[in-house]
Tab-separated table of C-alpha atoms and ligand atoms in Angstrom:
chain	number	residue	atom	x	y	z
J	371	MET	CA	-14.557	-24.807	-2.821
J	372	ILE	CA	-17.283	-24.848	0.020
J	373	GLU	CA	-14.914	-26.573	2.538
J	374	PHE	CA	-12.193	-24.241	1.395
J	375	LEU	CA	-14.521	-20.687	0.897
J	376	GLU	CA	-16.204	-21.314	5.086
J	377	ASN	CA	-12.367	-21.819	6.413
J	378	LEU	CA	-11.232	-18.945	4.584
J	379	SER	CA	-10.444	-16.758	7.901
J	380	TYR	CA	-11.226	-12.784	7.688
J	381	ILE	CA	-7.877	-12.228	7.994
J	382	GLU	CA	-7.085	-14.170	4.332
J	383	ARG	CA	-10.290	-12.475	2.972
J	384	LEU	CA	-8.980	-8.897	3.678
J	385	PHE	CA	-5.396	-9.781	2.310
J	386	VAL	CA	-6.879	-10.698	-0.661
J	387	LEU	CA	-9.369	-7.603	-1.077
J	388	LEU	CA	-5.591	-5.554	0.252
J	389	SER	CA	-3.728	-7.168	-2.284
J	390	ILE	CA	-5.974	-6.721	-5.113
J	391	SER	CA	-6.422	-2.613	-4.068
J	392	LEU	CA	-2.724	-2.251	-4.345
J	393	ILE	CA	-2.815	-3.161	-7.872
J	394	VAL	CA	-5.780	-1.045	-8.562
J	395	TRP	CA	-4.186	2.014	-7.121
J	396	ASN	CA	-1.249	1.411	-9.326
J	397	ILE	CA	-3.951	1.522	-12.518
J	398	GLU	CA	-5.099	4.916	-11.269
J	399	VAL	CA	-1.743	6.449	-10.835
J	400	ILE	CA	-1.089	4.595	-14.242
J	401	TYR	CA	-4.369	6.199	-15.829
J	402	ALA	CA	-5.893	8.417	-13.957
J	403	PHE	CA	-8.788	9.770	-15.126
J	404	LYS	CA	-8.838	13.243	-12.692
J	405	PRO	CA	-5.005	13.398	-11.164
J	406	ILE	CA	-5.410	13.560	-8.119
J	407	SER	CA	-2.508	15.846	-6.535
J	408	ASP	CA	-2.518	14.361	-3.072
J	409	LYS	CA	-3.103	10.651	-3.386
J	410	ARG	CA	-1.606	9.312	-0.104
J	411	LYS	CA	-3.183	12.533	2.283
J	412	HIS	CA	-6.103	11.775	0.150
J	413	LEU	CA	-6.043	8.061	1.203
J	414	PHE	CA	-5.184	9.165	4.655
J	415	GLU	CA	-8.421	11.465	4.854
J	416	ASN	CA	-10.820	8.808	3.689
J	417	ILE	CA	-9.317	6.022	6.081
J	418	LYS	CA	-10.295	8.254	9.549
J	419	PHE	CA	-14.057	7.759	8.334
J	420	ILE	CA	-13.684	3.721	8.410
J	421	THR	CA	-11.185	4.268	11.912
J	422	LEU	CA	-13.971	6.093	13.387
J	423	GLY	CA	-16.981	3.535	11.994
J	424	ILE	CA	-14.643	0.032	13.753
J	425	PRO	CA	-16.989	-0.187	16.644
J	426	ALA	CA	-19.844	0.031	14.321
J	427	GLN	CA	-18.406	-2.500	11.716
J	428	LEU	CA	-17.643	-4.621	15.119
J	429	VAL	CA	-20.486	-4.476	16.510
J	430	MET	CA	-23.406	-5.030	13.244
J	431	GLY	CA	-20.348	-7.448	12.110
J	432	SER	CA	-21.532	-9.719	14.646
J	433	VAL	CA	-24.967	-9.267	14.613
J	434	LEU	CA	-24.132	-10.223	10.562
J	435	ASN	CA	-22.143	-13.562	11.746
J	436	LEU	CA	-25.170	-14.220	13.945
J	437	SER	CA	-27.583	-14.134	11.063
J	438	LEU	CA	-25.350	-16.247	9.014
J	439	GLU	CA	-24.778	-18.907	11.447
J	440	PHE	CA	-28.435	-19.001	11.951
J	441	ASN	CA	-28.884	-19.576	8.101
J	442	ASP	CA	-26.596	-22.415	8.313
J	443	LYS	CA	-28.533	-24.179	11.511
J	444	ASN	CA	-31.540	-23.265	10.450
J	445	LEU	CA	-31.571	-23.864	6.685
J	446	PHE	CA	-34.335	-20.880	7.071
J	447	GLY	CA	-35.004	-18.278	4.307
J	448	LEU	CA	-35.707	-17.692	0.294
J	449	ILE	CA	-33.382	-20.092	-0.713
J	450	GLU	CA	-34.131	-22.573	1.305
J	451	TRP	CA	-37.897	-22.260	-0.477
J	452	PHE	CA	-36.778	-22.830	-3.863
J	453	SER	CA	-35.242	-26.284	-2.593
J	454	ILE	CA	-31.931	-25.950	-5.520
J	455	LYS	CA	-29.696	-28.836	-5.180
J	456	ASN	CA	-27.321	-27.839	-7.304
J	457	ASN	CA	-24.646	-25.321	-5.270
J	458	TRP	CA	-23.737	-23.569	-8.809
J	459	ILE	CA	-27.351	-23.016	-9.338
J	460	ASN	CA	-27.511	-21.496	-5.609
J	461	LEU	CA	-24.726	-19.469	-5.384
J	462	ILE	CA	-26.137	-17.227	-8.445
J	463	VAL	CA	-29.645	-17.183	-7.473
J	464	SER	CA	-27.923	-16.026	-3.382
J	465	PHE	CA	-25.738	-13.372	-5.100
J	466	LEU	CA	-29.103	-12.195	-7.747
J	467	LEU	CA	-31.345	-11.815	-4.275
J	468	LEU	CA	-28.639	-9.777	-2.571
J	469	ASP	CA	-27.310	-7.870	-5.442
J	470	PHE	CA	-30.884	-6.599	-5.982
J	471	PHE	CA	-31.257	-6.410	-2.029
J	472	GLU	CA	-28.429	-3.799	-2.266
J	473	TYR	CA	-30.203	-2.010	-5.227
J	474	ILE	CA	-33.020	-1.552	-3.181
J	475	TYR	CA	-30.810	-0.626	0.277
J	476	HIS	CA	-29.023	2.369	-2.501
J	477	ILE	CA	-32.661	3.778	-2.726
J	478	PHE	CA	-33.515	3.883	0.533
J	479	MET	CA	-30.123	6.288	1.228
J	480	HIS	CA	-30.928	8.163	-1.439
J	481	LYS	CA	-35.042	8.271	-0.999
J	482	PHE	CA	-35.631	8.742	2.408
J	483	ARG	CA	-34.398	12.098	3.911
J	484	PRO	CA	-33.073	10.767	7.294
J	485	PHE	CA	-30.883	8.124	5.581
J	486	TRP	CA	-29.919	11.054	2.682
J	487	VAL	CA	-28.375	12.990	5.361
J	488	PHE	CA	-25.631	10.369	6.256
J	489	HIS	CA	-25.581	8.725	2.835
J	490	LEU	CA	-24.388	12.269	1.478
J	491	VAL	CA	-21.347	12.032	2.932
J	492	HIS	CA	-20.037	9.376	1.322
J	493	HIS	CA	-21.526	11.982	-1.913
J	494	SER	CA	-19.331	14.629	-0.622
J	495	GLU	CA	-16.444	13.654	-2.104
J	496	GLN	CA	-15.012	15.643	-4.854
J	497	LYS	CA	-11.695	13.558	-6.056
J	498	LEU	CA	-13.347	10.068	-6.401
J	499	ASP	CA	-10.856	7.345	-6.277
J	500	ILE	CA	-10.885	3.814	-4.559
J	501	SER	CA	-10.493	5.302	-1.248
J	502	THR	CA	-13.887	6.479	-1.709
J	503	ILE	CA	-15.328	2.996	-0.540
J	504	LEU	CA	-14.130	3.883	2.839
J	505	ARG	CA	-15.405	7.172	2.623
J	506	GLU	CA	-18.690	6.181	4.671
J	507	HIS	CA	-20.465	7.720	7.814
J	508	PRO	CA	-20.078	5.299	11.049
J	509	ILE	CA	-24.639	5.872	11.586
J	510	GLU	CA	-24.397	4.746	7.426
J	511	THR	CA	-22.173	1.700	8.892
J	512	ILE	CA	-25.318	0.857	11.231
J	513	ILE	CA	-27.921	1.540	8.805
J	514	ARG	CA	-25.626	-0.565	5.779
J	515	LEU	CA	-25.197	-3.624	8.122
J	516	SER	CA	-28.591	-3.955	9.585
J	517	PHE	CA	-30.528	-3.924	5.969
J	518	THR	CA	-27.157	-6.631	5.179
J	519	THR	CA	-28.672	-8.259	8.030
J	520	LEU	CA	-31.900	-7.945	6.761
J	521	TRP	CA	-31.130	-9.360	3.517
J	522	VAL	CA	-29.069	-12.455	4.836
J	523	LEU	CA	-31.665	-13.393	7.059
J	524	ILE	CA	-35.004	-13.304	4.130
J	525	THR	CA	-32.648	-14.693	1.458
J	526	GLY	CA	-31.169	-17.477	3.909
J	527	VAL	CA	-27.371	-17.047	2.024
J	528	HIS	CA	-25.162	-19.561	3.636
J	529	PHE	CA	-21.796	-18.283	5.049
J	530	TRP	CA	-19.724	-19.175	2.187
J	531	MET	CA	-22.077	-17.380	-0.388
J	532	TYR	CA	-21.993	-14.360	1.434
J	533	VAL	CA	-17.935	-14.715	1.290
J	534	VAL	CA	-18.379	-15.128	-2.643
J	535	ARG	CA	-20.614	-12.379	-2.790
J	536	GLN	CA	-18.527	-10.291	-0.488
J	537	LEU	CA	-15.426	-10.523	-2.131
J	538	ILE	CA	-16.563	-10.049	-5.647
J	539	GLN	CA	-18.631	-6.878	-4.642
J	540	VAL	CA	-15.512	-5.228	-2.417
J	541	ILE	CA	-13.651	-5.589	-5.910
J	542	SER	CA	-16.381	-4.909	-7.832
J	543	ASN	CA	-16.559	-1.514	-5.624
J	544	LEU	CA	-13.224	-0.968	-5.474
J	545	LEU	CA	-13.082	-0.742	-9.572
J	546	ALA	CA	-16.618	1.076	-9.803
J	547	HIS	CA	-14.460	4.289	-7.456
J	548	GLY	CA	-11.643	3.903	-9.629
J	549	ASN	CA	-9.971	7.447	-10.812
J	550	PHE	CA	-9.589	5.539	-14.000
J	551	ARG	CA	-12.860	5.150	-16.909
J	552	LEU	CA	-13.420	2.251	-19.607
J	553	THR	CA	-13.106	2.639	-23.415
J	554	ASN	CA	-16.985	3.656	-24.950
J	555	ASN	CA	-16.680	0.568	-26.512
J	556	ALA	CA	-15.919	-1.726	-23.829
J	557	ASP	CA	-18.474	0.034	-21.028
J	558	LYS	CA	-21.074	-0.636	-23.590
J	559	ILE	CA	-20.359	-4.440	-23.840
J	560	VAL	CA	-19.397	-4.549	-19.991
J	561	SER	CA	-22.136	-2.147	-18.262
J	562	LEU	CA	-25.453	-4.618	-20.163
J	563	LEU	CA	-23.900	-6.622	-17.021
J	564	PHE	CA	-21.606	-4.971	-14.275
J	565	VAL	CA	-21.933	-1.845	-12.514
J	566	THR	CA	-18.626	-0.150	-14.584
J	567	PRO	CA	-16.535	2.711	-13.171
J	568	ASN	CA	-17.927	5.266	-15.970
J	569	MET	CA	-21.690	4.344	-14.868
J	570	HIS	CA	-20.858	4.815	-11.191
J	571	HIS	CA	-18.655	8.040	-12.040
J	572	VAL	CA	-22.791	8.769	-13.325
J	573	HIS	CA	-24.027	8.126	-9.339
J	574	HIS	CA	-21.155	10.625	-8.356
J	575	HIS	CA	-22.187	13.141	-9.956
J	576	PHE	CA	-22.357	16.963	-8.342
J	577	LYS	CA	-26.160	17.581	-9.109
J	578	LEU	CA	-29.289	15.704	-9.942
J	579	PRO	CA	-30.989	13.430	-12.201
J	580	HIS	CA	-28.052	12.280	-11.891
J	581	THR	CA	-27.508	11.501	-8.694
J	582	ASP	CA	-30.342	9.709	-8.448
J	583	SER	CA	-29.079	7.035	-11.175
J	584	ASN	CA	-26.873	3.993	-11.046
J	585	TYR	CA	-27.698	2.678	-7.991
J	586	GLY	CA	-26.593	-0.596	-8.888
J	587	ASP	CA	-23.876	-2.685	-6.693
J	588	VAL	CA	-22.279	-5.590	-8.569
J	589	LEU	CA	-24.686	-6.103	-11.121
J	590	SER	CA	-26.193	-3.095	-13.513
J	591	ILE	CA	-29.699	-4.948	-14.302
J	592	TRP	CA	-31.345	-3.713	-11.928
J	593	ASP	CA	-30.892	0.154	-13.436
J	594	ARG	CA	-31.705	-0.554	-16.483
J	595	LEU	CA	-34.730	-3.303	-15.732
J	596	PHE	CA	-36.077	-0.031	-13.869
J	597	GLY	CA	-35.356	2.769	-15.375
J	598	THR	CA	-32.613	4.309	-13.026
J	599	TYR	CA	-29.583	3.649	-15.575
J	600	LYS	CA	-27.346	7.644	-17.239
J	601	LYS	CA	-24.547	8.342	-18.492
J	602	ILE	CA	-23.220	11.363	-19.123
J	603	ASN	CA	-20.602	12.908	-21.251
J	604	ALA	CA	-17.229	12.436	-19.358
J	605	ASN	CA	-15.709	15.999	-19.880
J	606	HIS	CA	-19.349	16.929	-18.136
J	607	LEU	CA	-18.264	14.976	-14.623
J	608	VAL	CA	-17.902	16.701	-11.831
J	609	PHE	CA	-17.663	14.786	-8.702
J	610	GLY	CA	-19.183	16.009	-5.523
J	611	ILE	CA	-22.443	17.028	-4.007
J	612	ASP	CA	-24.212	20.803	-5.145
J	613	THR	CA	-25.229	21.687	-1.505
J	614	GLU	CA	-22.070	21.259	-0.899
J	615	MET	CA	-19.753	23.058	-2.864
J	616	CYS	CA	-20.878	26.216	-3.315
J	617	ALA	CA	-18.288	28.607	-2.918
J	618	ASN	CA	-15.823	25.647	-3.375
J	619	LYS	CA	-15.882	24.996	0.343
J	620	ILE	CA	-13.609	22.462	1.453
J	621	TYR	CA	-14.658	20.724	4.549
J	622	ASP	CA	-12.351	19.338	7.085
J	623	PHE	CA	-13.276	16.128	8.454
J	624	LYS	CA	-14.813	16.692	11.724
J	625	THR	CA	-17.081	19.604	9.964
J	626	ILE	CA	-18.362	16.035	7.211
J	627	ILE	CA	-19.313	14.209	10.285
J	628	MET	CA	-21.082	16.765	11.354
J	629	LEU	CA	-23.060	17.629	8.222
J	630	PRO	CA	-26.346	14.650	8.510
J	631	PHE	CA	-26.580	16.307	11.941
J	632	LYS	CA	-26.965	19.706	10.400
J	633	HIS	CA	-28.560	18.892	7.752
J	634	LEU	CA	-31.392	16.898	10.018
J	635	ASN	CA	-32.370	20.398	11.886
J	636	SER	CA	-32.539	21.991	8.398
J	637	LYS	CA	-35.472	22.355	6.651
J	638	PRO	CA	-36.031	19.734	3.807
J	639	GLU	CA	-35.950	22.557	0.288
J	640	THR	CA	-32.472	23.471	2.152
J	641	ILE	CA	-30.915	20.238	1.553
J	642	ASN	CA	-32.958	19.170	-1.634
J	643	THR	CA	-30.208	18.569	-5.309
J	644	ASN	CA	-32.536	19.513	-7.527
J	645	GLU	CA	-31.693	21.817	-9.895
I	420	ZN	ZN1	-25.399	6.816	-3.722
I	421	ZN	ZN1	-20.259	5.858	-4.542
């Protein structure tokens, strides 16, 4: 299995993820929680963000690959210090470590103002669906991949472990942003371990304290352990961010991209989303 994963090319991974995206897209069409009138137009709006971020993805992706190569050659980091011989246990430990660090990263993005102004672009989404995972400011892409590189070096994960993690992570993120919900009973069980759409929808509610809750990436255990888990009645859910929703402001792409810089130049009180 390790050999298979090590030889899995970027194109093959992309193909698997695009096929899964297509399936989830159709589930959204059938079971829409908040129907989106023009889903394709909405998708193309969000594709603009990832397109603008391609140079950042390429540069930072190469740095990340170098750190994975470094780990493969130098046997470095937490995984090596634990010196676990069993590959399955190694995989589980590396997955848990990376997931915990992603949880920490997400808290940084919310609590540290120079990071939050870029992350709010993701939160400015008022029609949540799977295409929302593409909605990331290029500067956030640089911040996120810098942290991922740091986590890779600290944990010492190997390339094949990272590939497994990445496939599960993207599928989990797709489902978490899905415009559909689990039944309350199913959510109670699944969200004991995994981030569900019901759970991530709360994170996209437009007001605090809900925006600052449910930071989990794949696993929900960190939110439960550290007291950041929150629920909300589905009927009360409003997606977006309150500082950008006054008078139903609709922004074009350029305005949204420039939002962080506007906020960086404004006084902190004016961007506090506290009620
Ligand atoms: Zn967030
Ligand atoms: Zn999100």
